[in-house]
mmCIF file of C-alpha atoms and ligand atoms in Angstrom:
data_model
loop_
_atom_site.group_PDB
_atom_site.id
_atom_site.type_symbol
_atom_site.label_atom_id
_atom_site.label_comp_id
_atom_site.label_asym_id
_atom_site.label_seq_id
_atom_site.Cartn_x
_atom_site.Cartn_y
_atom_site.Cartn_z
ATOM 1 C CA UNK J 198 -0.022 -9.574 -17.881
ATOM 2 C CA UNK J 199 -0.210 -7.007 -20.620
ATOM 3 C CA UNK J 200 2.478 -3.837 -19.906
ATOM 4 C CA UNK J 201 0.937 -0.724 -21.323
ATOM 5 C CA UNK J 202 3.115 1.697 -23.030
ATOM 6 C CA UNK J 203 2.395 5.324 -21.590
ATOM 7 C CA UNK J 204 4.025 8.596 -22.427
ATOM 8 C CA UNK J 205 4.657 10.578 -19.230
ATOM 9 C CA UNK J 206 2.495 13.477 -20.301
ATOM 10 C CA UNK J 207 -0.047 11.567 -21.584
ATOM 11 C CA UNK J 208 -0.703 10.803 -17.395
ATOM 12 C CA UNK J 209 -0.954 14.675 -16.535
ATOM 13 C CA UNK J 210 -3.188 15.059 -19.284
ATOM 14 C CA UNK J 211 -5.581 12.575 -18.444
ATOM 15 C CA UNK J 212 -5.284 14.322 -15.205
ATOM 16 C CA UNK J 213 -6.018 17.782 -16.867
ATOM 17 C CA UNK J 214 -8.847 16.219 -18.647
ATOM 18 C CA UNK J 215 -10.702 16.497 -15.450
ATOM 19 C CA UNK J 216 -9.858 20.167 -14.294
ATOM 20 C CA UNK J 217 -11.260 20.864 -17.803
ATOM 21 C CA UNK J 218 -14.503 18.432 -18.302
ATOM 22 C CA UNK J 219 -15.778 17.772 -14.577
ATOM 23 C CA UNK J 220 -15.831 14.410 -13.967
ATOM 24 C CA UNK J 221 -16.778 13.039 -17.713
ATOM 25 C CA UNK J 222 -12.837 13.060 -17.982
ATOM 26 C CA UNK J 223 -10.657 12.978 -21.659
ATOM 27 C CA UNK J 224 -12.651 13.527 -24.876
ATOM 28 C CA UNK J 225 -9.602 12.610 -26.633
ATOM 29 C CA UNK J 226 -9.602 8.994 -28.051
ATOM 30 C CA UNK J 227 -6.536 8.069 -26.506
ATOM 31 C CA UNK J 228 -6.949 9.336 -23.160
ATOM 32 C CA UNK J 229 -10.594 7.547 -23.284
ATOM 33 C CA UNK J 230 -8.708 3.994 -23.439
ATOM 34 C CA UNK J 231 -5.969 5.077 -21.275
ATOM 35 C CA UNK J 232 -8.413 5.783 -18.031
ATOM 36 C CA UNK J 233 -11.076 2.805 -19.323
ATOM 37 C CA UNK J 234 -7.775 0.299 -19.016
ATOM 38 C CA UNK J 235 -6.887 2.360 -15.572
ATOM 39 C CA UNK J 236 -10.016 2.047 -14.009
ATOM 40 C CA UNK J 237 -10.492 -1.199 -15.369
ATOM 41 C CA UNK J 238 -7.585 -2.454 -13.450
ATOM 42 C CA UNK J 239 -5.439 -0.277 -11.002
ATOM 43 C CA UNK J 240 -2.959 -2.712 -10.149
ATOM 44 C CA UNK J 241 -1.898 -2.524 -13.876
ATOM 45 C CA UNK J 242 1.824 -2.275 -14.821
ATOM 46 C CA UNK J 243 2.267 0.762 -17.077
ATOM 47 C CA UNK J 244 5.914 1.367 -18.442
ATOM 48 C CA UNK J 245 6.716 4.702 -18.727
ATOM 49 C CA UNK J 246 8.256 5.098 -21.937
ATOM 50 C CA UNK J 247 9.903 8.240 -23.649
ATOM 51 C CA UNK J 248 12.137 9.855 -26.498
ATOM 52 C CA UNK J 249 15.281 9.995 -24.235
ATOM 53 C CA UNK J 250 17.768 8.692 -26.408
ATOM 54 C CA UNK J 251 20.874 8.244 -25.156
ATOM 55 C CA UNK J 252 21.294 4.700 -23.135
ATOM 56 C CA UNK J 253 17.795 4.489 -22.603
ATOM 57 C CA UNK J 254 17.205 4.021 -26.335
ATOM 58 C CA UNK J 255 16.238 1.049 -26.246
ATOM 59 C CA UNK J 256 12.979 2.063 -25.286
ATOM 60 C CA UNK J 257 12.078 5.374 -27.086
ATOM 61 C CA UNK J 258 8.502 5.054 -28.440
ATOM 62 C CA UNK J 259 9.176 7.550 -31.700
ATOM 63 C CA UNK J 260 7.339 10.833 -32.361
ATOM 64 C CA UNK J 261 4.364 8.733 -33.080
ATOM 65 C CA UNK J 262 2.155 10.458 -30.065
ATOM 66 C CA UNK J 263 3.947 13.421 -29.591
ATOM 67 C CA UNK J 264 1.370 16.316 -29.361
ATOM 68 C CA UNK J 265 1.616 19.047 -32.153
ATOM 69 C CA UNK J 266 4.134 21.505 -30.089
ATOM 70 C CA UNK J 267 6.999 19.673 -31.459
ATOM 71 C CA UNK J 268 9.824 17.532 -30.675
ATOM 72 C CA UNK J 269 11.987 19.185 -28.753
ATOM 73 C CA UNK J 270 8.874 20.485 -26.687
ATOM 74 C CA UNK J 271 7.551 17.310 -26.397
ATOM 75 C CA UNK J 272 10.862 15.118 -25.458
ATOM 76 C CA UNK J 273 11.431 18.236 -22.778
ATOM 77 C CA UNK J 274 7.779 17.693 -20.755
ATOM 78 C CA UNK J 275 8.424 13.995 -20.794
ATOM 79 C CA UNK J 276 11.716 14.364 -19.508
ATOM 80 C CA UNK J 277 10.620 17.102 -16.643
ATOM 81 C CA UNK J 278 7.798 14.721 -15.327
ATOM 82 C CA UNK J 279 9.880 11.879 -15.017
ATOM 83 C CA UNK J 280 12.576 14.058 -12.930
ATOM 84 C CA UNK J 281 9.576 15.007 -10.442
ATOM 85 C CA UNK J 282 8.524 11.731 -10.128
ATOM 86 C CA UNK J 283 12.275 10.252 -9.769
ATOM 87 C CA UNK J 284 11.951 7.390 -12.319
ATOM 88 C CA UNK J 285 13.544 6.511 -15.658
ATOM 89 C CA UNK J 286 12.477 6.128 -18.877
ATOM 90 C CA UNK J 287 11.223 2.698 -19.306
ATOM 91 C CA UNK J 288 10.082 2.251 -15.485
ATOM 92 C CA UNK J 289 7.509 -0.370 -15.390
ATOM 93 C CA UNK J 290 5.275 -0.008 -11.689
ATOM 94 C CA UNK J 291 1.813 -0.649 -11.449
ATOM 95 C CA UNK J 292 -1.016 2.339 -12.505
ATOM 96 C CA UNK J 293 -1.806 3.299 -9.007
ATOM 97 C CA UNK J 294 1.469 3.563 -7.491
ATOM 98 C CA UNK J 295 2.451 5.889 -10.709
ATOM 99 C CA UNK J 296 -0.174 8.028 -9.808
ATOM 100 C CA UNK J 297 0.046 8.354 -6.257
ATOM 101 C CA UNK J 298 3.727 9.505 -7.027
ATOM 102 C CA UNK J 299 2.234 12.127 -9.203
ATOM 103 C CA UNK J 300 -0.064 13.319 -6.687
ATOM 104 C CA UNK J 301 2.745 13.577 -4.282
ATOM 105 C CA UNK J 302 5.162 15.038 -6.703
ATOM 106 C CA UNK J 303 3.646 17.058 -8.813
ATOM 107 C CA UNK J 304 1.516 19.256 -7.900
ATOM 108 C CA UNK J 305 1.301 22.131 -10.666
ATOM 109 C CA UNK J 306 1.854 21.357 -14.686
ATOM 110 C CA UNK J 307 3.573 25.299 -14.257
ATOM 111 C CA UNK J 308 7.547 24.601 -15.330
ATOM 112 C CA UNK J 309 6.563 20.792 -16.840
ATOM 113 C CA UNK J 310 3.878 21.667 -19.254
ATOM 114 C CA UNK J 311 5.551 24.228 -20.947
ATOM 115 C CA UNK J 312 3.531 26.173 -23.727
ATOM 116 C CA UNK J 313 0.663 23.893 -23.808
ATOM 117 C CA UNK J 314 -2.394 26.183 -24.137
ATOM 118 C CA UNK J 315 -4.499 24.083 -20.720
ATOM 119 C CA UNK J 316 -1.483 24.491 -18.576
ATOM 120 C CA UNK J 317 -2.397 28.394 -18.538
ATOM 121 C CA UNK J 318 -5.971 26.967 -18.078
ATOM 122 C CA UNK J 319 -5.148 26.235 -14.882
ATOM 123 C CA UNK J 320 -6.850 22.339 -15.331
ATOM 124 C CA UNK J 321 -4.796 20.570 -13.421
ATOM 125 C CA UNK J 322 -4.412 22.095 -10.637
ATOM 126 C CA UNK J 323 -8.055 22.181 -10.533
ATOM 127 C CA UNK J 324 -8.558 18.718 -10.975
ATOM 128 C CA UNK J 325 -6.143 17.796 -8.013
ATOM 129 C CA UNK J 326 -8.099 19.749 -6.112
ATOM 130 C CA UNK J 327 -10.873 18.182 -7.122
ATOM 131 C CA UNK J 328 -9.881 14.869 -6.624
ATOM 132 C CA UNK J 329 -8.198 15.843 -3.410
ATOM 133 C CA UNK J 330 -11.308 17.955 -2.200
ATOM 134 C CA UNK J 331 -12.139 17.050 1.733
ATOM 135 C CA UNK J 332 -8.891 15.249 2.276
ATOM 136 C CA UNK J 333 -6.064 17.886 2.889
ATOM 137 C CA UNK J 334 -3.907 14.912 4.984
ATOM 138 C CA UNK J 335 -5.044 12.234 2.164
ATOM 139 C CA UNK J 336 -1.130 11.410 2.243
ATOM 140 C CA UNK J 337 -0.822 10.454 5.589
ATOM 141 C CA UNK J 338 -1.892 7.710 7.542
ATOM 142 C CA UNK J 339 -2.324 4.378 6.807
ATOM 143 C CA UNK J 340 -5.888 4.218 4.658
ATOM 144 C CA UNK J 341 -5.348 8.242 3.789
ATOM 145 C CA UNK J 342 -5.176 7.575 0.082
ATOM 146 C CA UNK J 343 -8.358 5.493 0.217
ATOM 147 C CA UNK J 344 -9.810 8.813 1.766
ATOM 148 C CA UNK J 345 -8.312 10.803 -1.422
ATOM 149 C CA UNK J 346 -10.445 8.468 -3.124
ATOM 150 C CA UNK J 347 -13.776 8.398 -1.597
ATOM 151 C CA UNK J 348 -14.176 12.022 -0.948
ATOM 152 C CA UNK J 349 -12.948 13.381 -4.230
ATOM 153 C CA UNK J 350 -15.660 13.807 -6.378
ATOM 154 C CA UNK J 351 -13.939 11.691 -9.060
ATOM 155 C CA UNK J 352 -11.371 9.473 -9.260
ATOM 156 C CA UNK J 353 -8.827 8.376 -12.401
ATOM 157 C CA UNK J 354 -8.686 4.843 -9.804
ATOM 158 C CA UNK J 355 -11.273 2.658 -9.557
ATOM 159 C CA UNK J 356 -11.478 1.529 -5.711
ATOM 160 C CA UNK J 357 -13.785 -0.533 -3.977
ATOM 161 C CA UNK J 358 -17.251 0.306 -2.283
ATOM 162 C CA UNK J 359 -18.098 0.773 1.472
ATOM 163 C CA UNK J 360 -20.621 -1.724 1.064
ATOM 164 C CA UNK J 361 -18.027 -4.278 -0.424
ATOM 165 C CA UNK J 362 -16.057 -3.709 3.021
ATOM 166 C CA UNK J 363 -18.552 -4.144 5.468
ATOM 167 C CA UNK J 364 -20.012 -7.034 3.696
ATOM 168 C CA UNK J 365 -16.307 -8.910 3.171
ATOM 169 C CA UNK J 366 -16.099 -7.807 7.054
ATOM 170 C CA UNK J 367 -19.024 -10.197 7.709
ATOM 171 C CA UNK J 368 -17.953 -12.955 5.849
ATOM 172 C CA UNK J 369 -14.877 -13.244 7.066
ATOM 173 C CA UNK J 370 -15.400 -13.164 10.412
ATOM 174 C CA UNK J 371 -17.743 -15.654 10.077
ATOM 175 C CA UNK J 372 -15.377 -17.894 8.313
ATOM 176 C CA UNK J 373 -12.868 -17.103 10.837
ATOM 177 C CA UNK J 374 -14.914 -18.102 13.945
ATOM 178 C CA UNK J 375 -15.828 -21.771 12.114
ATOM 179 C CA UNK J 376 -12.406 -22.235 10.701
ATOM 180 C CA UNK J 377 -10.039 -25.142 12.139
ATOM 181 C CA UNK J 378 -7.135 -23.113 11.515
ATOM 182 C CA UNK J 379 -6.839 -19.119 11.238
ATOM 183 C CA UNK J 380 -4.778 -18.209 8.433
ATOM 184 C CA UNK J 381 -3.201 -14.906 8.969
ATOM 185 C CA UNK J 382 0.345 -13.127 6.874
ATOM 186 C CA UNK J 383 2.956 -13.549 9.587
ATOM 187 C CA UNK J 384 4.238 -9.790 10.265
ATOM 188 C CA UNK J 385 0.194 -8.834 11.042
ATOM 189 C CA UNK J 386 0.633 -10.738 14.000
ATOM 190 C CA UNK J 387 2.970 -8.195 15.317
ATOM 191 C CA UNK J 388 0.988 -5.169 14.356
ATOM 192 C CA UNK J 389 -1.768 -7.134 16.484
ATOM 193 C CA UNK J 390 -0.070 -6.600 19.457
ATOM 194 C CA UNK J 391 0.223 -2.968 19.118
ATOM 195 C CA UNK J 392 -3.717 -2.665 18.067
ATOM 196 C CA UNK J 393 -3.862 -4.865 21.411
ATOM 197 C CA UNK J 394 -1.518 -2.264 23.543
ATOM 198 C CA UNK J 395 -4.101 0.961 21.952
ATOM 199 C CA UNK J 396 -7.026 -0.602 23.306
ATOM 200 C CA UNK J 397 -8.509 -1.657 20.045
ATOM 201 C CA UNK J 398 -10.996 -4.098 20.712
ATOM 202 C CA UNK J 399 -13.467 -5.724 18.639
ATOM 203 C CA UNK J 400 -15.635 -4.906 16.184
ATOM 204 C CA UNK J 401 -12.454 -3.478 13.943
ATOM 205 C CA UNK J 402 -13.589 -1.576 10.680
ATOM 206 C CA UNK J 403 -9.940 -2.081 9.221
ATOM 207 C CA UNK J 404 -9.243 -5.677 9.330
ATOM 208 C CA UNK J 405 -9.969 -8.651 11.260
ATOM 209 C CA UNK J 406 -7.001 -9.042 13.838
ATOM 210 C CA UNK J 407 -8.811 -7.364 17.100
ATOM 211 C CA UNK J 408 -11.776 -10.369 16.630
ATOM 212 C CA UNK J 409 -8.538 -12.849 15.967
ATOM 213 C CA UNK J 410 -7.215 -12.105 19.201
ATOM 214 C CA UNK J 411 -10.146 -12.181 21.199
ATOM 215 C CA UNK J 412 -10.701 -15.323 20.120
ATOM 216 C CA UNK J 413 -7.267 -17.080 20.483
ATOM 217 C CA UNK J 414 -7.550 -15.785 23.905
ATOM 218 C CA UNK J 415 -10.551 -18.142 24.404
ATOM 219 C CA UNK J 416 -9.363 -20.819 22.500
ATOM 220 C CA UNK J 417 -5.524 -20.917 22.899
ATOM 221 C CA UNK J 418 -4.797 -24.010 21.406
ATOM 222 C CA UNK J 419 -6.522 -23.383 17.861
ATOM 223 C CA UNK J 420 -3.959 -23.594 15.224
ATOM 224 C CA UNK J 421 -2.664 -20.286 13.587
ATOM 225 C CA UNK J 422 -1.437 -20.900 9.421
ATOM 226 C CA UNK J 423 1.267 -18.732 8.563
ATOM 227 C CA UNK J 424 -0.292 -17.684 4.751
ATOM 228 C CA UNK J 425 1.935 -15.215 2.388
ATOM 229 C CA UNK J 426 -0.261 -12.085 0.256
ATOM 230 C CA UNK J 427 -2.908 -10.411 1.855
ATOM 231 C CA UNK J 428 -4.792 -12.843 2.669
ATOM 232 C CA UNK J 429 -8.693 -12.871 2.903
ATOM 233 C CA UNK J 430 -9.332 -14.081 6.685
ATOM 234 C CA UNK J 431 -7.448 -11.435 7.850
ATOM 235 C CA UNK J 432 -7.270 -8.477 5.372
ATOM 236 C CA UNK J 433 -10.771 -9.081 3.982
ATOM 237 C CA UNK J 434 -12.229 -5.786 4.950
ATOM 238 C CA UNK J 435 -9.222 -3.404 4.143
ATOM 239 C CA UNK J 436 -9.090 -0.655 2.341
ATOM 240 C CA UNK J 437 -5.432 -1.914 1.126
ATOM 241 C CA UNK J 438 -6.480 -4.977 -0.150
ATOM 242 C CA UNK J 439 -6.832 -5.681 -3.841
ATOM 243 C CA UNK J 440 -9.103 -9.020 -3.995
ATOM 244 C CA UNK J 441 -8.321 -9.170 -7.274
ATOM 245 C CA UNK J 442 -4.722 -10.235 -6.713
ATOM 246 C CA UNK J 443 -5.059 -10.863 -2.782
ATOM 247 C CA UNK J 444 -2.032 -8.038 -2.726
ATOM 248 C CA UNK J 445 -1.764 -5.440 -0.244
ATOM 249 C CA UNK J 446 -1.975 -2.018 -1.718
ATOM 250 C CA UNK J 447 -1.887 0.117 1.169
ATOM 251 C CA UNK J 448 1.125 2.904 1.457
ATOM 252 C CA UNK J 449 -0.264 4.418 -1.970
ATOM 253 C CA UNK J 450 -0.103 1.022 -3.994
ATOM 254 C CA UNK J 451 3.042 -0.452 -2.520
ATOM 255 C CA UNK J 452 2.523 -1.953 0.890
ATOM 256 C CA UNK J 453 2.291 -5.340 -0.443
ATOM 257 C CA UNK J 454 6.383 -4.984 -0.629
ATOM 258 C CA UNK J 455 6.856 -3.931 2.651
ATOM 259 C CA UNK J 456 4.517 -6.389 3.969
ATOM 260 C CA UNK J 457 5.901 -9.210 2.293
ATOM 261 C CA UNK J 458 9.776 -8.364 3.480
ATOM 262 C CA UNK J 459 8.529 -7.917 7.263
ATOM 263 C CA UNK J 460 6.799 -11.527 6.837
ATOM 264 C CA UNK J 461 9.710 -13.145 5.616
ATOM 265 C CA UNK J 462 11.993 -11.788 8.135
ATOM 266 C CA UNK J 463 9.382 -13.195 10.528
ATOM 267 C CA UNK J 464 9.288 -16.460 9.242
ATOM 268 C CA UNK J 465 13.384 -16.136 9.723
ATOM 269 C CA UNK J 466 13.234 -15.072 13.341
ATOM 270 C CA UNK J 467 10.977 -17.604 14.157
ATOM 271 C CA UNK J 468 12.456 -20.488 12.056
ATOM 272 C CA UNK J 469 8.822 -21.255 10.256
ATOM 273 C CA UNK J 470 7.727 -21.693 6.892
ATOM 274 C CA UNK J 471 4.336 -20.473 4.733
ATOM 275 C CA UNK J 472 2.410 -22.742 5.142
ATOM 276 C CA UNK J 473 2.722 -24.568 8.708
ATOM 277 C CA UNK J 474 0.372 -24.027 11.464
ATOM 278 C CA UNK J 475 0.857 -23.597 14.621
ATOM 279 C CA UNK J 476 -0.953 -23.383 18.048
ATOM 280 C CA UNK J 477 -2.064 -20.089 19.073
ATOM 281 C CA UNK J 478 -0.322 -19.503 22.093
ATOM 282 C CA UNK J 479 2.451 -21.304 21.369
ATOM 283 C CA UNK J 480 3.206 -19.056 18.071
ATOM 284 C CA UNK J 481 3.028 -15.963 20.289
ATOM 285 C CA UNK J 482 5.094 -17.933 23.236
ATOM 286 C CA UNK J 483 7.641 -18.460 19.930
ATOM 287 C CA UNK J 484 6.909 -14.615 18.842
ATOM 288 C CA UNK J 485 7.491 -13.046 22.275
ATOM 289 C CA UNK J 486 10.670 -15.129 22.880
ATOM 290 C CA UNK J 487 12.308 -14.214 19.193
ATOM 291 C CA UNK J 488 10.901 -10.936 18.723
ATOM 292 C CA UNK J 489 11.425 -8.553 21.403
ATOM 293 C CA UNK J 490 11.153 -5.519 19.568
ATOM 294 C CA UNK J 491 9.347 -4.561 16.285
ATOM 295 C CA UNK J 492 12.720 -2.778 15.115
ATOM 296 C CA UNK J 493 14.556 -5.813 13.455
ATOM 297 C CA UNK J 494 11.614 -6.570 11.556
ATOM 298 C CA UNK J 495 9.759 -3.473 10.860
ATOM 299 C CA UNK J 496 12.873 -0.879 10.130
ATOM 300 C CA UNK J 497 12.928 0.143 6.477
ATOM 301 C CA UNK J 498 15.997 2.972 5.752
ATOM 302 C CA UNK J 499 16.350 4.580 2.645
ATOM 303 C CA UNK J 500 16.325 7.594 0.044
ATOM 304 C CA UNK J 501 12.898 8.682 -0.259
ATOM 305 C CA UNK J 502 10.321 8.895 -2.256
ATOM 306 C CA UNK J 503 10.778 4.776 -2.689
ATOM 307 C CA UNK J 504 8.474 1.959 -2.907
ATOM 308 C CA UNK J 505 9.876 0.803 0.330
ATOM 309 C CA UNK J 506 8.538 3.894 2.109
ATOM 310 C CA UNK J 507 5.443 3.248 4.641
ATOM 311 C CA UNK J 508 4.257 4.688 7.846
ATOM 312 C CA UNK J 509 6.445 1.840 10.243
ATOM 313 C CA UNK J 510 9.533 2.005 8.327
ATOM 314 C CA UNK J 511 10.731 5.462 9.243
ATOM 315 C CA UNK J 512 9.850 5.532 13.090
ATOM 316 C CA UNK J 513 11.179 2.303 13.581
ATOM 317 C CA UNK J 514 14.749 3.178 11.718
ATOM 318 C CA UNK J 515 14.834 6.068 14.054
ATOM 319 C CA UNK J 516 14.193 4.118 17.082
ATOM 320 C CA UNK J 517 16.584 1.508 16.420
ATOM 321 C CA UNK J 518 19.084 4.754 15.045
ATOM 322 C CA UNK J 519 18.884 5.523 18.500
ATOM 323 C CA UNK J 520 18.557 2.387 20.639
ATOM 324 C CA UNK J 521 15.024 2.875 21.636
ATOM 325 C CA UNK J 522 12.338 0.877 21.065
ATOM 326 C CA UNK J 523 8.449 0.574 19.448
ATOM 327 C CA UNK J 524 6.689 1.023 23.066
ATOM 328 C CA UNK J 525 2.851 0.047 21.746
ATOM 329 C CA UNK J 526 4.657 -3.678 21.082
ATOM 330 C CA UNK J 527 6.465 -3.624 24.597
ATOM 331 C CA UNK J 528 2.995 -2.898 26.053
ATOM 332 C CA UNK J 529 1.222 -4.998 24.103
ATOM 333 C CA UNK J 530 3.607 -8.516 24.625
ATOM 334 C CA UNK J 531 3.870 -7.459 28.187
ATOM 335 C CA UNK J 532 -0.515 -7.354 28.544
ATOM 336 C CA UNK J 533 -0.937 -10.380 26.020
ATOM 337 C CA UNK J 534 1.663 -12.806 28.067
ATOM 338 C CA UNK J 535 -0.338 -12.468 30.829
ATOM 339 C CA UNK J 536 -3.839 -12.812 29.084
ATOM 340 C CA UNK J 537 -2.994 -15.746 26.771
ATOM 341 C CA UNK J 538 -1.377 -17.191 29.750
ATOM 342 C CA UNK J 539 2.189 -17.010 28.894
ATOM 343 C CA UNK J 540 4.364 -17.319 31.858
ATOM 344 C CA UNK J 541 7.339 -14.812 31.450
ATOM 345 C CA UNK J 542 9.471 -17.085 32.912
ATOM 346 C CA UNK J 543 9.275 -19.569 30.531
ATOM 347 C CA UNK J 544 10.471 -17.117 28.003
ATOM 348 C CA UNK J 545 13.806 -17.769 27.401
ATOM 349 C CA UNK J 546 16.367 -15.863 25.845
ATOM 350 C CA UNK J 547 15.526 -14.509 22.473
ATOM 351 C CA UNK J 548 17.974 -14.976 19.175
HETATM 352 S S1 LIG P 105 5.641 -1.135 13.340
HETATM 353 FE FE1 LIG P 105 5.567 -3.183 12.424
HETATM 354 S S2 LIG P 105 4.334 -4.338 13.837
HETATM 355 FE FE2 LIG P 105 3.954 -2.190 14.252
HETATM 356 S S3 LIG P 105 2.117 -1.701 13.056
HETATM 357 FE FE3 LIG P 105 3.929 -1.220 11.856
HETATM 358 S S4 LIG P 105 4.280 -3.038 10.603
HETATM 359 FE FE4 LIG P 105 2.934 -3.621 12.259
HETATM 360 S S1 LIG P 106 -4.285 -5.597 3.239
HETATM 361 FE FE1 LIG P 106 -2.289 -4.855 3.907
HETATM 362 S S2 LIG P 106 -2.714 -3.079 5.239
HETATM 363 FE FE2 LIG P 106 -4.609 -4.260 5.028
HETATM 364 S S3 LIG P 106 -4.615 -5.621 6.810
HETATM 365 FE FE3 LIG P 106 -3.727 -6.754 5.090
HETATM 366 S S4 LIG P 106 -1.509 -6.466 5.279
HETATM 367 FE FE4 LIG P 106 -2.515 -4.905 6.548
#
């Protein structure tokens, strides 16, 4: 997959571009390719690279696309964007999750853009709010940042259509219900049970689980396969799904790294495998006699802002922090024992 080289300011200006043209964007050549290869693909790695000498020589670009301010000028904006955003030079992450730290982080080009004659101009700050127009809370809450996306009037990201979603929703409900097997990622089983404990009940707009457990309750012994990625029988009509790579992309481009760690520690608890299938009740007899508590698998503790940040990780560090537990999974194993027919009794002791 082809790594494109990016300056750090070449990012806010594309940004800029549309506090100062509307929604056309960059006139500048450069800034043209940059957002056609963007939009083109979100999920693409960009490295950040800059003149930062030093031990990060290794992967100073030159004064090649420096802008006409100078040097010094422009080796000081590169350097102040990358200490809002927390990275290094060099740091390869995808496009999207780049810019959804920029979004977060950075907020005005006042004190980063220096003497650049747009930053008086007041463009970017009109183009966030542009992009951000309608969706104050756009950074919280699980599909917030598609809402960034669908109410701005213009987007540097190139998401997918309401249609596509409803559509996708059809389809793979449709597969699901004639399928000999349901393959489903193994931590979404445990979010099920909370969606369960709220009430949720099908038709879901978000994914498919609510129709997946209505329908193992009716057919208990139809096999479950445990599948890694964001797979399409489940996650077919989310708005944190990139079909493209089958990744999740939810937590502002990152969930798929979250998601994947709380499926493997899954697959740990419970001693399986990708790949194996399993009947339905007896995967959640196996789930409810491991997994008592979403804490062990969900809890994600760290410095923050961090790719491992998501809405779970935080509440359930706290909870284990202080011995408590996630109560929307206690209600919801407690209400699906008894409606899949699980007899607590035969629960035994968890490991
Ligand atoms: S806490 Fe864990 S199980 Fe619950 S919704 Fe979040 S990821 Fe899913
Ligand atoms: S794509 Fe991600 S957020 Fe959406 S249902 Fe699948 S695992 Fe969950």
């Amino acid at each position: 997959m082809e790594i494109l080289k990016v300056r750090p300011y070449q990012l806010l200006c594309l940004i800029c571009s549309f506090g100062e043209n509307g929604c056309n964007g960059p006139k500048d050549k450069k800034l043209k390719e940059l957002l056609e290869k963007i939009r083109e693909f979100s999920s693409r790695p960009i490295m950040l690279t800059c003149n930062a000498g030093d031990v990060f020589s290794y992967q100073d670009p030159g004064i090649e696309e420096d802008t006409e301010e100078g040097s010094e000028f422009n080796r000081t904006r590169d350097l102040e964007i990358l200490h809002k955003l927390d990275l290094m030079p060099g740091a390869i992450l995808p496009a999207r999750i780049i810019l959804f730290r920029i979004f977060d982080k950075i907020l005005t080009s006042s004190g980063v853009c220096g003497q650049c004659a747009k930053a008086k101009k007041g463009y970017y700050e009109k183009a966030l709010r542009d992009f951000i127009a309608g969706s104050p809370d756009w950074n919280t809450g699980d599909t917030g940042f598609y809402k960034l996306l669908k109410e701005g009037k213009c987007s540097v990201l190139n998401e997918r259509k309401e249609t596509d979603f409803a559509e996708e929703k059809k389809k793979s409900i449709a597969a699901m219900y004639e399928a000999e097997e349901i393959s489903v990622r193994p931590h979404i089983l445990l979010c099920a049970v909370e969606q369960y404990a709220e009430g949720i009940r099908p038709p879901f707009t978000y994914d498919n689980l609510p129709e997946m457990m209505q329908h193992i309750i009716k057919n208990p012994d139809l096999k479950i396969k445990l599948v890694p990625d964001a797979d399409w029988m489940m996650c077919a009509p989310c708005p944190g799904r990139d079909p493209g790579l089958n990744a999740c992309i939810q937590a502002k481009g990152h969930g798929g790294l979250t998601s994947q760690l709380r499926d493997l520690r899954v697959l740990q608890k419970l001693g399986l495998k990708y790949g194996q299938s399993v009947k339905a009740k007896d995967l959640y007899k196996l789930i409810f006699e491991r997994i008592k508590t979403t804490n062990e698998i969900c809890t994600l503790d760290g410095v923050f802002p961090s790719v491992w940040e998501d809405k779970c990780g935080t509440p359930n560090a706290e909870w284990t922090r202080e011995g408590k537990e996630n109560e929307l999974y206690k209600k919801g194993r407690e209400l699906l024992m008894v409606d899949l027919g699980i007899e607590p009794e035969k629960i035994i002791n968890g490991k």
